[in-house]
PDB file of C-alpha atoms in Angstrom:
ATOM      1  CA  MET I   1       0.000   0.000   0.000  1.00  0.00           C
ATOM      2  CA  SER I   2       1.387   3.356  -1.003  1.00  0.00           C
ATOM      3  CA  VAL I   3       1.475   5.940   1.751  1.00  0.00           C
ATOM      4  CA  THR I   4       2.247   9.591   1.088  1.00  0.00           C
ATOM      5  CA  ALA I   5       2.825  12.452   3.491  1.00  0.00           C
ATOM      6  CA  GLU I   6      -0.857  13.441   3.126  1.00  0.00           C
ATOM      7  CA  THR I   7      -2.308   9.993   3.950  1.00  0.00           C
ATOM      8  CA  LEU I   8      -4.387  10.307   7.112  1.00  0.00           C
ATOM      9  CA  CYS I   9      -3.267   7.823   9.759  1.00  0.00           C
ATOM     10  CA  THR I  10      -3.740   6.995  13.408  1.00  0.00           C
ATOM     11  CA  ALA I  11      -1.032   5.406  15.552  1.00  0.00           C
ATOM     12  CA  PHE I  12      -1.634   3.336  18.670  1.00  0.00           C
ATOM     13  CA  ARG I  13       0.784   2.205  21.296  1.00  0.00           C
ATOM     14  CA  GLY I  14      -0.996  -0.585  23.029  1.00  0.00           C
ATOM     15  CA  GLU I  15      -4.539   0.665  23.572  1.00  0.00           C
ATOM     16  CA  CYS I  16      -3.617   4.350  23.623  1.00  0.00           C
ATOM     17  CA  ARG I  17      -3.820   6.627  20.622  1.00  0.00           C
ATOM     18  CA  LEU I  18      -0.342   8.001  20.171  1.00  0.00           C
ATOM     19  CA  ALA I  19      -0.899  10.296  17.199  1.00  0.00           C
ATOM     20  CA  ALA I  20      -3.376  11.053  14.438  1.00  0.00           C
ATOM     21  CA  GLY I  21      -3.135  13.156  11.309  1.00  0.00           C
ATOM     22  CA  ASP I  22      -1.177  13.130   8.082  1.00  0.00           C
ATOM     23  CA  ALA I  23       1.470  10.413   7.758  1.00  0.00           C
ATOM     24  CA  LEU I  24       4.372  12.833   8.097  1.00  0.00           C
ATOM     25  CA  SER I  25       3.046  14.297  11.375  1.00  0.00           C
ATOM     26  CA  VAL I  26       2.330  10.809  12.701  1.00  0.00           C
ATOM     27  CA  ALA I  27       5.830   9.657  11.726  1.00  0.00           C
ATOM     28  CA  ARG I  28       7.374  12.581  13.613  1.00  0.00           C
ATOM     29  CA  ALA I  29       5.238  11.853  16.697  1.00  0.00           C
ATOM     30  CA  LEU I  30       6.192   8.174  16.530  1.00  0.00           C
ATOM     31  CA  ARG I  31       9.886   8.976  16.375  1.00  0.00           C
ATOM     32  CA  ALA I  32       9.574  11.198  19.434  1.00  0.00           C
ATOM     33  CA  ALA I  33       7.569   8.587  21.357  1.00  0.00           C
ATOM     34  CA  LEU I  34       9.936   5.761  20.453  1.00  0.00           C
ATOM     35  CA  ASP I  35      12.959   7.873  21.400  1.00  0.00           C
ATOM     36  CA  ALA I  36      11.358   8.706  24.755  1.00  0.00           C
ATOM     37  CA  GLU I  37      10.275   5.128  25.509  1.00  0.00           C
ATOM     38  CA  PRO I  38      12.078   2.629  23.259  1.00  0.00           C
ATOM     39  CA  ASP I  39      10.967  -0.430  25.249  1.00  0.00           C
ATOM     40  CA  GLY I  40       7.286   0.460  25.450  1.00  0.00           C
ATOM     41  CA  PRO I  41       4.419  -1.508  23.931  1.00  0.00           C
ATOM     42  CA  PRO I  42       4.501  -2.051  20.175  1.00  0.00           C
ATOM     43  CA  VAL I  43       3.214   0.669  17.880  1.00  0.00           C
ATOM     44  CA  LEU I  44       0.586   0.054  15.211  1.00  0.00           C
ATOM     45  CA  VAL I  45      -0.335   2.624  12.566  1.00  0.00           C
ATOM     46  CA  PHE I  46      -3.554   2.463  10.545  1.00  0.00           C
ATOM     47  CA  ASP I  47      -4.689   4.183   7.366  1.00  0.00           C
ATOM     48  CA  ASP I  48      -7.844   6.043   8.416  1.00  0.00           C
ATOM     49  CA  ALA I  49      -9.543   5.444   5.062  1.00  0.00           C
ATOM     50  CA  THR I  50      -9.117   1.668   4.968  1.00  0.00           C
ATOM     51  CA  GLY I  51      -8.177   0.530   8.464  1.00  0.00           C
ATOM     52  CA  LYS I  52      -5.192  -1.258   6.936  1.00  0.00           C
ATOM     53  CA  PRO I  53      -1.915  -1.296   8.856  1.00  0.00           C
ATOM     54  CA  VAL I  54       0.663   1.174   7.576  1.00  0.00           C
ATOM     55  CA  ASP I  55       4.395   0.685   7.801  1.00  0.00           C
ATOM     56  CA  LEU I  56       6.144   4.032   8.256  1.00  0.00           C
ATOM     57  CA  ASP I  57       9.887   3.968   7.636  1.00  0.00           C
ATOM     58  CA  LEU I  58      11.285   6.098  10.467  1.00  0.00           C
ATOM     59  CA  ARG I  59      14.976   5.663   9.622  1.00  0.00           C
ATOM     60  CA  GLY I  60      17.172   8.707   9.184  1.00  0.00           C
ATOM     61  CA  SER I  61      16.443  12.378   9.738  1.00  0.00           C
ATOM     62  CA  ASP I  62      13.036  14.072   9.582  1.00  0.00           C
ATOM     63  CA  ALA I  63      13.975  15.296   6.098  1.00  0.00           C
ATOM     64  CA  GLU I  64      14.721  11.742   4.958  1.00  0.00           C
ATOM     65  CA  VAL I  65      11.416  10.472   6.366  1.00  0.00           C
ATOM     66  CA  ALA I  66       9.600  13.313   4.582  1.00  0.00           C
ATOM     67  CA  TRP I  67      11.425  12.521   1.331  1.00  0.00           C
ATOM     68  CA  ARG I  68      10.373   8.851   1.503  1.00  0.00           C
ATOM     69  CA  LEU I  69       6.746   9.901   2.044  1.00  0.00           C
ATOM     70  CA  SER I  70       6.713  12.379  -0.834  1.00  0.00           C
ATOM     71  CA  PRO I  71       5.346  11.170  -4.165  1.00  0.00           C
ATOM     72  CA  PRO I  72       7.935  10.553  -6.877  1.00  0.00           C
ATOM     73  CA  PRO I  73       8.544  13.559  -9.123  1.00  0.00           C
ATOM     74  CA  ARG I  74       6.721  13.581 -12.419  1.00  0.00           C
ATOM     75  CA  GLY I  75       8.936  13.141 -15.424  1.00  0.00           C
ATOM     76  CA  PRO I  76       8.764  15.014 -18.717  1.00  0.00           C
ATOM     77  CA  GLY I  77       5.984  14.392 -21.193  1.00  0.00           C
ATOM     78  CA  ARG I  78       2.256  14.124 -20.989  1.00  0.00           C
ATOM     79  CA  PRO I  79       0.705  13.379 -17.608  1.00  0.00           C
ATOM     80  CA  LYS I  80      -0.577   9.858 -17.123  1.00  0.00           C
ATOM     81  CA  LEU I  81      -4.298   9.629 -17.704  1.00  0.00           C
ATOM     82  CA  GLY I  82      -4.739   6.595 -15.514  1.00  0.00           C
ATOM     83  CA  VAL I  83      -5.972   4.439 -18.378  1.00  0.00           C
ATOM     84  CA  VAL I  84      -5.245   0.759 -17.825  1.00  0.00           C
ATOM     85  CA  ALA I  85      -5.628  -1.803 -20.597  1.00  0.00           C
ATOM     86  CA  ARG I  86      -6.951  -5.197 -19.492  1.00  0.00           C
ATOM     87  CA  GLU I  87      -8.562  -8.122 -21.196  1.00  0.00           C
ATOM     88  CA  VAL I  88     -12.340  -8.442 -21.056  1.00  0.00           C
ATOM     89  CA  THR I  89     -14.041 -11.629 -22.177  1.00  0.00           C
ATOM     90  CA  LEU I  90     -17.541 -11.197 -23.604  1.00  0.00           C
ATOM     91  CA  LEU I  91     -19.823 -13.097 -25.905  1.00  0.00           C
ATOM     92  CA  PRO I  92     -20.021 -11.977 -29.543  1.00  0.00           C
ATOM     93  CA  ARG I  93     -23.459 -10.406 -29.027  1.00  0.00           C
ATOM     94  CA  HIS I  94     -22.006  -8.261 -26.215  1.00  0.00           C
ATOM     95  CA  TRP I  95     -19.151  -7.080 -28.428  1.00  0.00           C
ATOM     96  CA  ASP I  96     -21.615  -6.318 -31.235  1.00  0.00           C
ATOM     97  CA  TRP I  97     -23.721  -4.170 -28.916  1.00  0.00           C
ATOM     98  CA  LEU I  98     -20.705  -2.386 -27.412  1.00  0.00           C
ATOM     99  CA  ASN I  99     -19.171  -1.624 -30.787  1.00  0.00           C
ATOM    100  CA  ALA I 100     -22.474  -0.170 -32.019  1.00  0.00           C
ATOM    101  CA  GLN I 101     -22.518   2.378 -29.175  1.00  0.00           C
ATOM    102  CA  PRO I 102     -21.359   5.974 -29.771  1.00  0.00           C
ATOM    103  CA  GLY I 103     -17.638   6.110 -29.063  1.00  0.00           C
ATOM    104  CA  GLY I 104     -17.215   2.355 -29.289  1.00  0.00           C
ATOM    105  CA  ALA I 105     -16.709  -0.376 -26.718  1.00  0.00           C
ATOM    106  CA  SER I 106     -14.356   1.478 -24.368  1.00  0.00           C
ATOM    107  CA  VAL I 107     -16.596   4.536 -24.006  1.00  0.00           C
ATOM    108  CA  ALA I 108     -19.682   2.371 -23.536  1.00  0.00           C
ATOM    109  CA  LEU I 109     -17.976   0.254 -20.867  1.00  0.00           C
ATOM    110  CA  ARG I 110     -16.760   3.333 -18.984  1.00  0.00           C
ATOM    111  CA  LYS I 111     -20.287   4.770 -19.004  1.00  0.00           C
ATOM    112  CA  LEU I 112     -21.768   1.502 -17.753  1.00  0.00           C
ATOM    113  CA  VAL I 113     -19.212   1.271 -14.959  1.00  0.00           C
ATOM    114  CA  ASP I 114     -19.803   4.902 -13.926  1.00  0.00           C
ATOM    115  CA  GLU I 115     -23.574   4.337 -13.791  1.00  0.00           C
ATOM    116  CA  ALA I 116     -23.124   1.198 -11.702  1.00  0.00           C
ATOM    117  CA  ARG I 117     -20.769   3.018  -9.332  1.00  0.00           C
ATOM    118  CA  LYS I 118     -23.276   5.841  -8.817  1.00  0.00           C
ATOM    119  CA  GLY I 119     -26.024   3.346  -8.071  1.00  0.00           C
ATOM    120  CA  SER I 120     -24.024   1.549  -5.401  1.00  0.00           C
ATOM    121  CA  GLU I 121     -22.306   4.476  -3.650  1.00  0.00           C
ATOM    122  CA  GLY I 122     -24.257   4.034  -0.413  1.00  0.00           C
ATOM    123  CA  LYS I 123     -23.662   0.294  -0.211  1.00  0.00           C
ATOM    124  CA  ASP I 124     -19.991   0.772  -1.055  1.00  0.00           C
ATOM    125  CA  ARG I 125     -19.578   3.417   1.674  1.00  0.00           C
ATOM    126  CA  VAL I 126     -21.170   1.080   4.244  1.00  0.00           C
ATOM    127  CA  SER I 127     -18.969  -1.800   3.124  1.00  0.00           C
ATOM    128  CA  ARG I 128     -15.778   0.289   3.300  1.00  0.00           C
ATOM    129  CA  ALA I 129     -16.667   1.474   6.816  1.00  0.00           C
ATOM    130  CA  GLN I 130     -17.367  -2.071   7.980  1.00  0.00           C
ATOM    131  CA  GLU I 131     -14.105  -3.357   6.536  1.00  0.00           C
ATOM    132  CA  ALA I 132     -12.018  -0.522   7.995  1.00  0.00           C
ATOM    133  CA  ALA I 133     -13.527  -0.875  11.462  1.00  0.00           C
ATOM    134  CA  TYR I 134     -13.214  -4.655  11.355  1.00  0.00           C
ATOM    135  CA  ARG I 135      -9.520  -4.514  10.416  1.00  0.00           C
ATOM    136  CA  VAL I 136      -8.702  -2.231  13.343  1.00  0.00           C
ATOM    137  CA  MET I 137     -10.900  -4.201  15.744  1.00  0.00           C
ATOM    138  CA  LEU I 138      -9.169  -7.427  14.749  1.00  0.00           C
ATOM    139  CA  GLU I 139      -5.726  -5.929  15.436  1.00  0.00           C
ATOM    140  CA  LEU I 140      -6.475  -3.971  18.600  1.00  0.00           C
ATOM    141  CA  ALA I 141      -9.531  -5.582  20.168  1.00  0.00           C
ATOM    142  CA  GLY I 142      -9.563  -9.200  19.010  1.00  0.00           C
ATOM    143  CA  ASP I 143      -9.064 -10.451  22.564  1.00  0.00           C
ATOM    144  CA  ARG I 144     -11.456  -8.008  24.253  1.00  0.00           C
ATOM    145  CA  PRO I 145     -14.708  -9.094  25.848  1.00  0.00           C
ATOM    146  CA  GLY I 146     -17.596  -8.627  23.435  1.00  0.00           C
ATOM    147  CA  TYR I 147     -15.355  -8.505  20.360  1.00  0.00           C
ATOM    148  CA  GLU I 148     -17.155 -11.190  18.349  1.00  0.00           C
ATOM    149  CA  GLU I 149     -20.592  -9.833  19.176  1.00  0.00           C
ATOM    150  CA  ALA I 150     -19.403  -6.304  18.329  1.00  0.00           C
ATOM    151  CA  VAL I 151     -18.278  -7.558  14.910  1.00  0.00           C
ATOM    152  CA  ARG I 152     -21.699  -9.140  14.393  1.00  0.00           C
ATOM    153  CA  ALA I 153     -23.397  -5.878  15.384  1.00  0.00           C
ATOM    154  CA  LEU I 154     -21.119  -3.954  13.000  1.00  0.00           C
ATOM    155  CA  TYR I 155     -22.098  -6.127  10.043  1.00  0.00           C
ATOM    156  CA  ALA I 156     -25.762  -6.125  11.099  1.00  0.00           C
ATOM    157  CA  ALA I 157     -25.673  -2.297  11.184  1.00  0.00           C
ATOM    158  CA  ASP I 158     -26.925  -2.360  14.787  1.00  0.00           C
ATOM    159  CA  ARG I 159     -25.390   0.812  16.196  1.00  0.00           C
ATOM    160  CA  ALA I 160     -27.004   0.571  19.641  1.00  0.00           C
ATOM    161  CA  ARG I 161     -25.689  -2.960  20.182  1.00  0.00           C
ATOM    162  CA  PHE I 162     -22.263  -2.062  18.745  1.00  0.00           C
ATOM    163  CA  ASP I 163     -21.990   0.942  21.082  1.00  0.00           C
ATOM    164  CA  ALA I 164     -23.100  -1.140  24.081  1.00  0.00           C
ATOM    165  CA  LEU I 165     -20.601  -3.903  23.319  1.00  0.00           C
ATOM    166  CA  THR I 166     -17.693  -1.477  22.875  1.00  0.00           C
ATOM    167  CA  ALA I 167     -18.626   0.755  25.833  1.00  0.00           C
ATOM    168  CA  ASP I 168     -16.086  -0.865  28.179  1.00  0.00           C
ATOM    169  CA  TRP I 169     -13.207  -0.763  25.699  1.00  0.00           C
ATOM    170  CA  PRO I 170     -10.422   1.788  26.337  1.00  0.00           C
ATOM    171  CA  ALA I 171     -11.561   5.278  25.311  1.00  0.00           C
ATOM    172  CA  ASP I 172      -9.019   5.787  22.512  1.00  0.00           C
ATOM    173  CA  LEU I 173      -9.726   2.407  20.941  1.00  0.00           C
ATOM    174  CA  ARG I 174     -13.495   2.775  21.341  1.00  0.00           C
ATOM    175  CA  GLY I 175     -13.475   6.266  19.834  1.00  0.00           C
ATOM    176  CA  TYR I 176     -11.371   5.293  16.829  1.00  0.00           C
ATOM    177  CA  VAL I 177     -13.370   2.170  16.015  1.00  0.00           C
ATOM    178  CA  ARG I 178     -16.661   4.051  16.336  1.00  0.00           C
ATOM    179  CA  THR I 179     -15.353   6.793  14.046  1.00  0.00           C
ATOM    180  CA  LEU I 180     -14.312   4.264  11.410  1.00  0.00           C
ATOM    181  CA  ALA I 181     -17.643   2.430  11.722  1.00  0.00           C
ATOM    182  CA  ALA I 182     -19.859   5.537  11.547  1.00  0.00           C
ATOM    183  CA  ASP I 183     -20.816   5.121   7.877  1.00  0.00           C
ATOM    184  CA  ALA I 184     -21.709   1.469   8.522  1.00  0.00           C
ATOM    185  CA  PHE I 185     -24.666   2.685  10.552  1.00  0.00           C
ATOM    186  CA  ALA I 186     -25.740   5.541   8.268  1.00  0.00           C
ATOM    187  CA  GLY I 187     -28.887   4.839   6.398  1.00  0.00           C
TER     188      GLY I 187
END
């Protein structure tokens, strides 16, 4: 997973939130915390958008850390448009229909995908929130009382039960997981 200086992250040391913000600020806070207490509990950093663990390379000076988190410079020439060619397997009748559309098969497929994405935005947002919260819960709360039932409540979109089951968790952990899960209960 590619992390840049602007990626929003949250770092935990044990059950305590150590830092939150852009990756560069979190990296600086981690360096300070690890310098102050090198033998403390392990540190885990999560991408706030996905709940996935993030590995921040803290070696070297602050300038070197910042350089590693900066995106690579763009070379000369036209900017990349983000177009990716892949193989699609369709039946002949599908190809016939696509090729008959204004702009051809590629334009028609892009339009179809965009329409489908618009139609599923709400479901996708709920799914992303559930996955992000689950990932963090698994890492930080997998051995806590009520964990399994809290996961069930998360996927059942039962906010009241989720809040009740996480009420006794440490405040930093509870707050972060509830923030990540918020969109799972919207609707």
